[in-house]
Short mmCIF file of C-alpha atoms and ligand atoms in Angstrom, two decimals:
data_model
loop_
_atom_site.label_atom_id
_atom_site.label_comp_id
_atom_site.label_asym_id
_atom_site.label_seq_id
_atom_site.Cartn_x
_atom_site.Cartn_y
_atom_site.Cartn_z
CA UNK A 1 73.36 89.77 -62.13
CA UNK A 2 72.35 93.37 -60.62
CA UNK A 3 73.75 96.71 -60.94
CA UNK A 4 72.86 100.18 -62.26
CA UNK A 5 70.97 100.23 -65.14
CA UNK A 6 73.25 101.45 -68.17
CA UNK A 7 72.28 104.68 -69.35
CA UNK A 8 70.11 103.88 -72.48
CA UNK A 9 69.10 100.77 -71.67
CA UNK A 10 65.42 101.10 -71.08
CA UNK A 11 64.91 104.13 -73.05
CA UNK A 12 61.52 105.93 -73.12
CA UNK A 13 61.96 106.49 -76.83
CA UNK A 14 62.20 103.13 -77.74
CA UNK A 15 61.19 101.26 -74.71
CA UNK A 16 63.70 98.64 -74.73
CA UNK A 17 63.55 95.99 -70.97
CA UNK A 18 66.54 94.07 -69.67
CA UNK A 19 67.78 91.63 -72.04
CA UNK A 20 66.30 88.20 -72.30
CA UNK A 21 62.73 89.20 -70.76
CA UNK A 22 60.03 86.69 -72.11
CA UNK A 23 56.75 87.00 -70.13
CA UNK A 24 54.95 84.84 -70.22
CA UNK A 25 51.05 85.30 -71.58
CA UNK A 26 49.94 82.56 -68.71
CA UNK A 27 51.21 84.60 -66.15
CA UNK A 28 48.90 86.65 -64.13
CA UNK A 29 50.07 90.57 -64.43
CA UNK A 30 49.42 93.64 -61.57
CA UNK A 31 49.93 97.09 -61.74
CA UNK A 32 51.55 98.68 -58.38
CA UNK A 33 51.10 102.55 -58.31
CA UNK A 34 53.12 104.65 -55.37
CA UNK A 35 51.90 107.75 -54.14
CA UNK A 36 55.18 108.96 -51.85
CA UNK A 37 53.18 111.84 -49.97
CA UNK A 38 52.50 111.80 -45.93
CA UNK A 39 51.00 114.73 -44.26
CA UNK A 40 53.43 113.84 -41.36
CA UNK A 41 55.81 110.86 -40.84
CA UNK A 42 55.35 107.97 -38.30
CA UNK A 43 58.41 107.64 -36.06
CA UNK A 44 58.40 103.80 -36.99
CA UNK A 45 57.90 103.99 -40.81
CA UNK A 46 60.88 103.99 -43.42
CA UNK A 47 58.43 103.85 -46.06
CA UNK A 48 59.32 106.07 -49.54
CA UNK A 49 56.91 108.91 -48.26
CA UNK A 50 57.77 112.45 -48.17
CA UNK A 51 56.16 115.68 -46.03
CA UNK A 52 55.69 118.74 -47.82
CA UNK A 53 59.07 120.32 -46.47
CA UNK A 54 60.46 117.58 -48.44
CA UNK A 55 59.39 118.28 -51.91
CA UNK A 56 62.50 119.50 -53.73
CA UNK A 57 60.00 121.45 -56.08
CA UNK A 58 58.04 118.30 -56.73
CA UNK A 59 54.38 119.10 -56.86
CA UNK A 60 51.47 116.74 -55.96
CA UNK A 61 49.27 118.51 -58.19
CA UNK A 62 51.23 117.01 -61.31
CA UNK A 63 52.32 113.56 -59.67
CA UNK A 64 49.07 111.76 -62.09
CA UNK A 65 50.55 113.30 -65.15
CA UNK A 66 53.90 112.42 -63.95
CA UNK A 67 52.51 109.00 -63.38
CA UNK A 68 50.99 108.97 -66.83
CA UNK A 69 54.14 109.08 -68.66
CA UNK A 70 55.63 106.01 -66.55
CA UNK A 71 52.34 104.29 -68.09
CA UNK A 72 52.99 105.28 -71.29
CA UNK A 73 56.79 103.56 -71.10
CA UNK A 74 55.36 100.95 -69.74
CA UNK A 75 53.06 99.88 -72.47
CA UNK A 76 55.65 100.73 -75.46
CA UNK A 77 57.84 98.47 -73.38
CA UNK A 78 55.88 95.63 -72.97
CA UNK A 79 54.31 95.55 -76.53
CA UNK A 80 58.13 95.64 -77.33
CA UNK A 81 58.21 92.28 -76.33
CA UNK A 82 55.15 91.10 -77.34
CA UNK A 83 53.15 91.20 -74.12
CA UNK A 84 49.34 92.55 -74.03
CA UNK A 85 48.16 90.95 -70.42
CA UNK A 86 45.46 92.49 -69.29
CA UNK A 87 45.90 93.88 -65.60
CA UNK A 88 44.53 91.52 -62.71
CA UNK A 89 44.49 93.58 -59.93
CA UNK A 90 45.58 97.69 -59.14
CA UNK A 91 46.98 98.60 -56.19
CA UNK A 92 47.43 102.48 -54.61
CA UNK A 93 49.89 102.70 -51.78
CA UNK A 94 52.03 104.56 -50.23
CA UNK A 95 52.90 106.75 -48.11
CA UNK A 96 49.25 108.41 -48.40
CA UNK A 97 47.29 107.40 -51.74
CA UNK A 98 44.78 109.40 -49.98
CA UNK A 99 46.06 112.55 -49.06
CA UNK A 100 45.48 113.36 -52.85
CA UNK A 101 41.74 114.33 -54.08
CA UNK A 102 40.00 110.94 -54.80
CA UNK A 103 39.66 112.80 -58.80
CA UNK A 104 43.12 112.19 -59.02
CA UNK A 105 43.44 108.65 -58.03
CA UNK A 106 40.63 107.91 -60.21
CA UNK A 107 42.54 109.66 -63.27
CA UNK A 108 45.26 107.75 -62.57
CA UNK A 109 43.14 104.36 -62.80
CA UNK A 110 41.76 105.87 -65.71
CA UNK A 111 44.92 106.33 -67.50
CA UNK A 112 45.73 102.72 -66.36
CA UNK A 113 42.44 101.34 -67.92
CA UNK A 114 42.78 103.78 -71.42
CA UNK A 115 46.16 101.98 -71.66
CA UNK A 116 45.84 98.67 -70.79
CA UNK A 117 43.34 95.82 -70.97
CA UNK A 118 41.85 95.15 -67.68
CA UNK A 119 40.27 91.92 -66.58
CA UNK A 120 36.44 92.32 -66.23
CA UNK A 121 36.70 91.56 -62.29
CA UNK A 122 39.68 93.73 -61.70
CA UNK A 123 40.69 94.26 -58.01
CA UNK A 124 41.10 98.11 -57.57
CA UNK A 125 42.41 98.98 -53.79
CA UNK A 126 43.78 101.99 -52.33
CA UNK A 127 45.68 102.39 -49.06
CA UNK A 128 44.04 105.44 -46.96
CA UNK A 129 44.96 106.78 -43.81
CA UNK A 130 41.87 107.28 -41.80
CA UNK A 131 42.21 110.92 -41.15
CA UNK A 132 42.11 111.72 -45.07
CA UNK A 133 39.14 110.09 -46.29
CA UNK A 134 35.11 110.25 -45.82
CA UNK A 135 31.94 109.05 -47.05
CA UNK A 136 31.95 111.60 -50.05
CA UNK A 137 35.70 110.56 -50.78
CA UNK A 138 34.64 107.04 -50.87
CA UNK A 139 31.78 107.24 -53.41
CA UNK A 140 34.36 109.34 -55.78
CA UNK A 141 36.43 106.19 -55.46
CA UNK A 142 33.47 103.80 -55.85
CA UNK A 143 31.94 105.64 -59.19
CA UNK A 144 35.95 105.94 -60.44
CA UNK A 145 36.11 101.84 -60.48
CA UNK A 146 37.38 101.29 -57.23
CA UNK A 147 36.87 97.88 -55.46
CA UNK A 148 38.62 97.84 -51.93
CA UNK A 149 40.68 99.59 -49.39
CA UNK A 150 42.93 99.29 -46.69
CA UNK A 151 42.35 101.50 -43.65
CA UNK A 152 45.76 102.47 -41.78
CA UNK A 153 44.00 101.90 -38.28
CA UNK A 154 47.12 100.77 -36.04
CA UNK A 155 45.61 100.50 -33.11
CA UNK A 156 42.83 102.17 -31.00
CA UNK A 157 44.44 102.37 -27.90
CA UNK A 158 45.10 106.71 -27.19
CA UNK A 159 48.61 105.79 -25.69
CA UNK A 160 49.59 103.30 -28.39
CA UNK A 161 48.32 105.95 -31.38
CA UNK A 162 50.43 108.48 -29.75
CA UNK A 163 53.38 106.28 -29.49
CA UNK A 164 52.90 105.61 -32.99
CA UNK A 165 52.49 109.66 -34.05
CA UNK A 166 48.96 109.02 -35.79
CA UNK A 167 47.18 111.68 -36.03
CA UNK A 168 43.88 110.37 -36.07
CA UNK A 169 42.14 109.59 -32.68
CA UNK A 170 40.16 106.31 -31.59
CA UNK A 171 36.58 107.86 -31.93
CA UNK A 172 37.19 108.73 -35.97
CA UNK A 173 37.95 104.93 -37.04
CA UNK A 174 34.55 103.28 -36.42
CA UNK A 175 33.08 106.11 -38.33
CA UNK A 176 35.30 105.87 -40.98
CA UNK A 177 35.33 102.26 -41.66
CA UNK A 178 31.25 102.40 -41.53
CA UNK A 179 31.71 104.88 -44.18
CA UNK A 180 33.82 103.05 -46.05
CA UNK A 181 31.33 99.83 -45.68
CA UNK A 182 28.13 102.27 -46.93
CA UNK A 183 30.15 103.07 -49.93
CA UNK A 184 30.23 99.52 -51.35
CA UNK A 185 34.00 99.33 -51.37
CA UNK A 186 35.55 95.92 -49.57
CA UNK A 187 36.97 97.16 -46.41
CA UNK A 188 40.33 96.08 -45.16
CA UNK A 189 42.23 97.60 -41.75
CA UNK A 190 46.11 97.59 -40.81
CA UNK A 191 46.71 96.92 -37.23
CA UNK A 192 50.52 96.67 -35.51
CA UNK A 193 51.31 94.76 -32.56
CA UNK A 194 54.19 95.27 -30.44
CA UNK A 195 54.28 98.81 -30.12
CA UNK A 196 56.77 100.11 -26.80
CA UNK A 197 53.76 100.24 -24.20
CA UNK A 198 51.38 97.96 -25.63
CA UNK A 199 50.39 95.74 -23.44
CA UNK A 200 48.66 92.46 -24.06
CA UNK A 201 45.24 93.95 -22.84
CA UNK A 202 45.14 96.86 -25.00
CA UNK A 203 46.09 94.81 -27.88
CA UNK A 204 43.03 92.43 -27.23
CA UNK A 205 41.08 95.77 -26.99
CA UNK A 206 42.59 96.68 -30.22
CA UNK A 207 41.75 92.78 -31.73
CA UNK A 208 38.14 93.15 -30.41
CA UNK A 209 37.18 96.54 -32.18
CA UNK A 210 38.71 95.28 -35.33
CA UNK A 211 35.74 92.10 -34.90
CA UNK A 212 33.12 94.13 -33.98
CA UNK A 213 33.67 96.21 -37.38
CA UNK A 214 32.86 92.79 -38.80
CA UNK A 215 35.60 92.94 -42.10
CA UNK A 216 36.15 90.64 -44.32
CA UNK A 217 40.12 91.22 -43.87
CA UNK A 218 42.58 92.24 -41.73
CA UNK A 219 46.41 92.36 -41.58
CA UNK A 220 48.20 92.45 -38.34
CA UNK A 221 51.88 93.18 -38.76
CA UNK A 222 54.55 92.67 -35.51
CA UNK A 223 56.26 96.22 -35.72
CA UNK A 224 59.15 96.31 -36.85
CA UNK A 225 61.91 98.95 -35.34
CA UNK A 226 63.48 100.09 -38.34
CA UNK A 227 67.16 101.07 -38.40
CA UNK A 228 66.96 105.26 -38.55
CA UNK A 229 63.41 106.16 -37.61
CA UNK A 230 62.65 108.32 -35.13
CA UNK A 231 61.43 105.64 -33.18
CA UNK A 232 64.80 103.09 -33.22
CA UNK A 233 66.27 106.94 -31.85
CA UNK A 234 63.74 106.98 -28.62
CA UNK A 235 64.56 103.35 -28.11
CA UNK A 236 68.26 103.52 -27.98
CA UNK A 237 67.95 106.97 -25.80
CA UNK A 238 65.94 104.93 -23.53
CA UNK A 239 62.70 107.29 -23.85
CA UNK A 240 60.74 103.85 -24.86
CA UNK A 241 61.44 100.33 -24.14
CA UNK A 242 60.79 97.91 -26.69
CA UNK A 243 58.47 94.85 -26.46
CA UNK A 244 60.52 91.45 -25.93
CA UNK A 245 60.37 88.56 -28.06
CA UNK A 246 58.04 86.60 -25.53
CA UNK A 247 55.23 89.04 -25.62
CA UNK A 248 55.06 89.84 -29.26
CA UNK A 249 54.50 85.90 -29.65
CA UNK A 250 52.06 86.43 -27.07
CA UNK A 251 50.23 88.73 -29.54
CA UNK A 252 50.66 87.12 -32.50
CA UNK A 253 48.96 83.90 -30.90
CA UNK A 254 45.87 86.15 -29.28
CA UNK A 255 45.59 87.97 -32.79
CA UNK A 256 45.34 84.41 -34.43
CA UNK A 257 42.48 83.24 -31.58
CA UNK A 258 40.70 86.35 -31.72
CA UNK A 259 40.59 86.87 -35.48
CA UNK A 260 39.77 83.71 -35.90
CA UNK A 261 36.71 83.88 -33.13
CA UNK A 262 35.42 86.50 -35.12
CA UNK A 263 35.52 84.26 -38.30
CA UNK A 264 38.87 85.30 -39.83
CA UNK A 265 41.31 83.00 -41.18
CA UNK A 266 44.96 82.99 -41.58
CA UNK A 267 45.94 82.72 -45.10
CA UNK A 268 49.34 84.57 -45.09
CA UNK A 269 51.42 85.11 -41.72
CA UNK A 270 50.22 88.63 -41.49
CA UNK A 271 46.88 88.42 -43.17
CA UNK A 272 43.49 86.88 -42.46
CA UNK A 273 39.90 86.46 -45.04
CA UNK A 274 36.58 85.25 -44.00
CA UNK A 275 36.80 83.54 -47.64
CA UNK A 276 39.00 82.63 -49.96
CA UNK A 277 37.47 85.23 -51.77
CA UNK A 278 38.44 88.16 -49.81
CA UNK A 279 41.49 87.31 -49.80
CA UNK A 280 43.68 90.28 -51.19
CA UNK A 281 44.32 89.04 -54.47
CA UNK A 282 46.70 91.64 -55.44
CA UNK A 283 49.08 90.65 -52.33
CA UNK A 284 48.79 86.93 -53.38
CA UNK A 285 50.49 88.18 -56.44
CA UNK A 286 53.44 88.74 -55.03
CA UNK A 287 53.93 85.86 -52.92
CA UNK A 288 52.87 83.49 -55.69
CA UNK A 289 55.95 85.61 -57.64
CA UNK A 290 53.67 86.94 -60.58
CA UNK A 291 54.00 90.27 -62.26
CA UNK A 292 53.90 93.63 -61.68
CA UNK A 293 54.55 96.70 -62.68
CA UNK A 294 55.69 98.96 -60.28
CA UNK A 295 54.51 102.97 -61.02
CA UNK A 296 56.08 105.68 -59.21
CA UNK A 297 58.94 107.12 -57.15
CA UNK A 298 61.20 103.47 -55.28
CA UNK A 299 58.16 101.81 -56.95
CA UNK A 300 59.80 97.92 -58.24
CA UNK A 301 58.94 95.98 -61.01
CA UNK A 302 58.87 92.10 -61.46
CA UNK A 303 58.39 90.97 -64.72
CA UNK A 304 59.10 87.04 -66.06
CA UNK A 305 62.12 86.93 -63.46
CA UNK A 306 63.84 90.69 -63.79
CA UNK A 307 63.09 92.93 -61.47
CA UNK A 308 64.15 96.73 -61.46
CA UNK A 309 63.48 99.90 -59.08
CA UNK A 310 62.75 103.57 -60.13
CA UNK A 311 64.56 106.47 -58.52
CA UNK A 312 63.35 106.83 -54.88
CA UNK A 313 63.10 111.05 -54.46
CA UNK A 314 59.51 112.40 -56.70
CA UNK A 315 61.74 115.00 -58.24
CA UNK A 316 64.07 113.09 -59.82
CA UNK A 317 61.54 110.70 -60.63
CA UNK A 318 59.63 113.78 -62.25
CA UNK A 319 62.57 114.87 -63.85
CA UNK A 320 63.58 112.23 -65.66
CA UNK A 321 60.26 111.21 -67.01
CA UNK A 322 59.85 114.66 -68.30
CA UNK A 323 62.93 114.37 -70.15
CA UNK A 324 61.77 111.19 -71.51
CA UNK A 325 64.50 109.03 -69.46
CA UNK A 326 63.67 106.07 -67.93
CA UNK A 327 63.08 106.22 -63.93
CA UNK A 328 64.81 103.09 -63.72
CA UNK A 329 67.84 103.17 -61.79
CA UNK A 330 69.07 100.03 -60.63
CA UNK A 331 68.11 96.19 -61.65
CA UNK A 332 69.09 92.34 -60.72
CA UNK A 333 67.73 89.14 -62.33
CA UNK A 334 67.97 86.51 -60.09
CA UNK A 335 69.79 83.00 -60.63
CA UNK A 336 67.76 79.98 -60.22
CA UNK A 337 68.90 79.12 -56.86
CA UNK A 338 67.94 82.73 -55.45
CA UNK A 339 64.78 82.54 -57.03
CA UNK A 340 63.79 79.42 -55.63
CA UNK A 341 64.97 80.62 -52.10
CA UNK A 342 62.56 83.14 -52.95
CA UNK A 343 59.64 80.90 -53.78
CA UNK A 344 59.96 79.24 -50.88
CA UNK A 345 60.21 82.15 -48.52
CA UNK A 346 56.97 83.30 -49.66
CA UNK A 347 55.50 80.53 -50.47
CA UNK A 348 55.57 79.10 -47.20
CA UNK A 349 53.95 82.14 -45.59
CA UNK A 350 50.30 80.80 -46.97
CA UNK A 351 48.24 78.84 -45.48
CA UNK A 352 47.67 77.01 -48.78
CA UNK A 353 51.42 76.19 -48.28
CA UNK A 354 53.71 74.91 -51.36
CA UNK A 355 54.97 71.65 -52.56
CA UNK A 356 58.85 71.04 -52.70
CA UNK A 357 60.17 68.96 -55.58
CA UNK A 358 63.88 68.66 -53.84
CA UNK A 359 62.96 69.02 -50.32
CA UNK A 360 64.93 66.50 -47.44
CA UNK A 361 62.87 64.44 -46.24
CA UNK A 362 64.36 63.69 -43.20
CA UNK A 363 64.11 67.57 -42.34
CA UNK A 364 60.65 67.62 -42.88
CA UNK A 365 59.97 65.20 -40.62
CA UNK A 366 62.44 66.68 -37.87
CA UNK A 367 60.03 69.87 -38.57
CA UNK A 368 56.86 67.78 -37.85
CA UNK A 369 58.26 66.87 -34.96
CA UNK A 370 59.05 70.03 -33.60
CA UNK A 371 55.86 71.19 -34.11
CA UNK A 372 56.70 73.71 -37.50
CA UNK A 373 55.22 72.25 -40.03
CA UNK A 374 51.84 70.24 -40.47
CA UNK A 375 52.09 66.77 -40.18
CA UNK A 376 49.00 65.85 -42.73
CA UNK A 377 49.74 68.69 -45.22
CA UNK A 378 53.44 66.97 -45.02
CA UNK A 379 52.48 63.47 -45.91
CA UNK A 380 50.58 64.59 -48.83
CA UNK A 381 53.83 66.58 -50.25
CA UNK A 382 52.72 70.37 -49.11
CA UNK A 383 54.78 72.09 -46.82
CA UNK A 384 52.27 74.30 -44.39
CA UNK A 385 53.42 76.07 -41.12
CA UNK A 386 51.81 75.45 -38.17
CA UNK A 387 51.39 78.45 -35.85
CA UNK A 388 54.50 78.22 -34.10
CA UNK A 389 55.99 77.52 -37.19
CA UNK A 390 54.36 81.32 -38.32
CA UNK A 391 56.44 82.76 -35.32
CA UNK A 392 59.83 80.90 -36.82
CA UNK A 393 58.90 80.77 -40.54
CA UNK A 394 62.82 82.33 -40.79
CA UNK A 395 64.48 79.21 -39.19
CA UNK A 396 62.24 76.82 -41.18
CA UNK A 397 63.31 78.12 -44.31
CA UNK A 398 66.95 77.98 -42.96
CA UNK A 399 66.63 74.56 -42.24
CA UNK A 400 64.77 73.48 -45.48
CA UNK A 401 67.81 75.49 -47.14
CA UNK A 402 70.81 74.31 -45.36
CA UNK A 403 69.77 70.70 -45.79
CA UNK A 404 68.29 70.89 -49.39
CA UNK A 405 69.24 67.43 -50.86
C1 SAM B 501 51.68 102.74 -46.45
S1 SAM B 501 51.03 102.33 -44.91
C2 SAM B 501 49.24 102.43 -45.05
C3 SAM B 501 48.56 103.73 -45.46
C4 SAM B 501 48.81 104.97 -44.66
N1 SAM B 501 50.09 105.49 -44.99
C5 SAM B 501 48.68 104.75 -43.19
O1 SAM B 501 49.72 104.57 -42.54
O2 SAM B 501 47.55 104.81 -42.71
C6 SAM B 501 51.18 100.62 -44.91
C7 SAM B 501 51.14 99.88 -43.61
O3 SAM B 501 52.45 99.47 -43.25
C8 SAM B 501 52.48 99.19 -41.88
N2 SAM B 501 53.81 99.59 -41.38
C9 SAM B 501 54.52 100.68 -41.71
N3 SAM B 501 55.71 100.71 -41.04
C10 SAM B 501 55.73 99.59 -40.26
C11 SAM B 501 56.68 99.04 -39.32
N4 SAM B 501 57.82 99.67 -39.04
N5 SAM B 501 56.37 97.86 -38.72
C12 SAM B 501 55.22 97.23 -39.00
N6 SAM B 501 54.28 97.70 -39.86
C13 SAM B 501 54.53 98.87 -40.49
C14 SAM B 501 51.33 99.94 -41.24
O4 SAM B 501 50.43 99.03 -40.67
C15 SAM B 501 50.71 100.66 -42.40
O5 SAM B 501 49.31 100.66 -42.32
S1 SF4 B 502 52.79 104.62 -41.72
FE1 SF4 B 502 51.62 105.47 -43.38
S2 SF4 B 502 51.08 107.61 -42.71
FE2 SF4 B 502 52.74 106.90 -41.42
S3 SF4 B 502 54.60 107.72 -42.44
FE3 SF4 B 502 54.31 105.55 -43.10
S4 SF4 B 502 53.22 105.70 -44.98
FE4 SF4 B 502 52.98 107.71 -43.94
#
């Protein structure tokens, strides 16, 4: 079932969810917040970030307030229906958490925490681009009840940052990620492979700065050329060529042997921990299909099985919730056999794998064979990827689909 959400449905007034929403009290439960502000936007991004020019008489100076109310209809819904989790992890992202004061992400975590229990280790992260943030930034963060963040490095090649429109240079990451470090926060960088240009050698260079910062986690993410950027628009003009197949599996492998030389390990295709503990707990969330909230403009929510979106543009998003409407705009709760295509599509991007109560056997073993899935982890019921299974986790899911007994 999906569709708009009827008018009235999910009141502010009363706070009413979807029909038939039960959480349930065992299930771990996140808070997502968006922050849709960029100073400038990346050619490759599609992300629900807006410049300045873009406003529509939104204001960032309000956007906590605005923010606040969503909380508000939050908790009135969920005590509604009986549910008083406390919040497991926090996360800020964006577009550019950052590119507002750190006072107001820490008044929005304070509004969070006035509202609703939190657990006493809560994981607190914020996205930051590196060219918004220092060492006094950071300790506003740190003293506000922040735990982590994720630095929006890229690269640290000049010709690949350029490629990619950042607007911070090379030189300014190592400082900001020792800054970040000093602060006490857990420290977490975004790198993208497979930029037009890139070549294997500046990747590695790329791979080998991200080591030598010595983190505890990194994510590496294949870029993806995303239908109307700016950047699908140079590619199909022919100003940039983009990187085959062949050589982004290239980089995938050398980001797995590299990491993992500089004791990272895989635990999600895109994502690698020194621990299990630094693992990002609030990403494991979603692909072990808990719940979240979702705050903010295109922010979604998943709660016991329903899931709904807000309104994508700030304004309307501020607009509503000053008129005490709901920001929700559209919702779909998923039949059993979509949501356990969904369990197993993330799922089976861990490392720690899943188990499969109707799985065919005889494709599992055809998948052992060609090298997709691990043979041991197989035998004793778990299905884990091998890495070239990570490069074709699509077409193993395909096949585990189209053969289901
Ligand atoms: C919201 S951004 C992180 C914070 C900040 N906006 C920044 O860019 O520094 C989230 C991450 O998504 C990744 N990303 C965005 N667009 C992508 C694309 N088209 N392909 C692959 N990764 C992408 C980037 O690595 C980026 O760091
Ligand atoms: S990658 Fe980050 S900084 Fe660039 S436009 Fe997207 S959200 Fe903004």
């Amino acid at each position: 079932m999906a569709g708009p959400l009827p008018e009235g449905l999910m009141p502010s007034a009363d706070g009413r969810l979807p029909e038939g929403i039960v959480p349930n009290s065992q299930t771990p439960f996140s808070a997502y917040v968006h922050v849709p502000y960029c100073r400038v936007r990346c050619g490759y991004c599609d992300f629900n970030t807006y410049t300045s020019d873009e406003l529509r008489g939104s204001r960032r100076e309000t956007y906590g307030e605005t923010v606040g109310r969503e909380i508000s209809l939050a908790r009135k819904s969920l005590t509604r229906v009986g549910d008083n989790r406390a919040v497991s992890t926090v996360f800020f992202g964006g577009g550019t958490p950052t590119l507002l004061p750190a006072e107001s992400l820490v008044a929005m975590l304070d509004e969070l925490s006035a509202t609703f229990e939190c657990e006493a280790d809560v994981e607190v992260t914020t996205e930051a681009n590196p060219d918004t943030v220092d060492s006094a930034y950071f300790d506003t963060l740190v003293a506000g009840g922040f735990t982590r963040v994720s630095l929006g490095v890229q690269s640290v090649v000049p010709h690949v940052l350029a490629t990619l429109d950042r607007t911070h240079d090379a030189e300014r990451i190592s400082g900001v990620v020792a800054a970040a470090k000093a602060s006490g926060l857990a420290v977490s960088v975004d790198v993208i492979f497979g930029t037009p240009g890139e070549t294997l050698d500046d990747w590695r260079r790329t791979l080998d700065a991200v080591v030598g910062f010595q983190l505890d986690h990194v994510s590496a993410y294949a870029l993806i050329v995303e239908a109307g950027t700016a950047l699908e628009r140079r590619i199909r003009r022919g100003d940039v060529a983009p990187v085959d197949d062949d050589l982004h599996a290239d980089m995938y492998e050398l980001a797995d042997e590299v990491l993992g030389g500089g004791g990272l390990a895989w635990y999600e295709i895109s994502n690698w921990a020194r621990t299990p503990e630094t693992r990002s707990k609030h990403n494991l969330a979603y692909w072990r299909n808990h719940d979240w909230w979702g705050f903010g403009p295109g922010a979604h929510s998943h709660i016991a099985g329903a899931r709904w979106w807000n309104v994508k543009h700030p304004a309307e998003y501020q607009q509503r919730l000053e008129a005490e409407k709901t920001p929700a705009v559209g919702y779909e709760i998923p039949d059993a056999p979509a949501r356990e295509l969904e369990r197993l599509m993330l799922g089976l991007r861990l490392s720690d794998g899943l188990e499969r109560a109707q799985t065919n056997q005889a494709e599992v073993l055809a998948l052992v064979r060609d090298g997709l899935l691990i043979d041991e982890a197989a035998q004793g019921g778990q299905l884990v990827l091998t890495l070239a299974g990570r490069l074709r986790a699509d077409e193993v899911v395909r096949r585990l689909v189209e053969t289901d007994d």
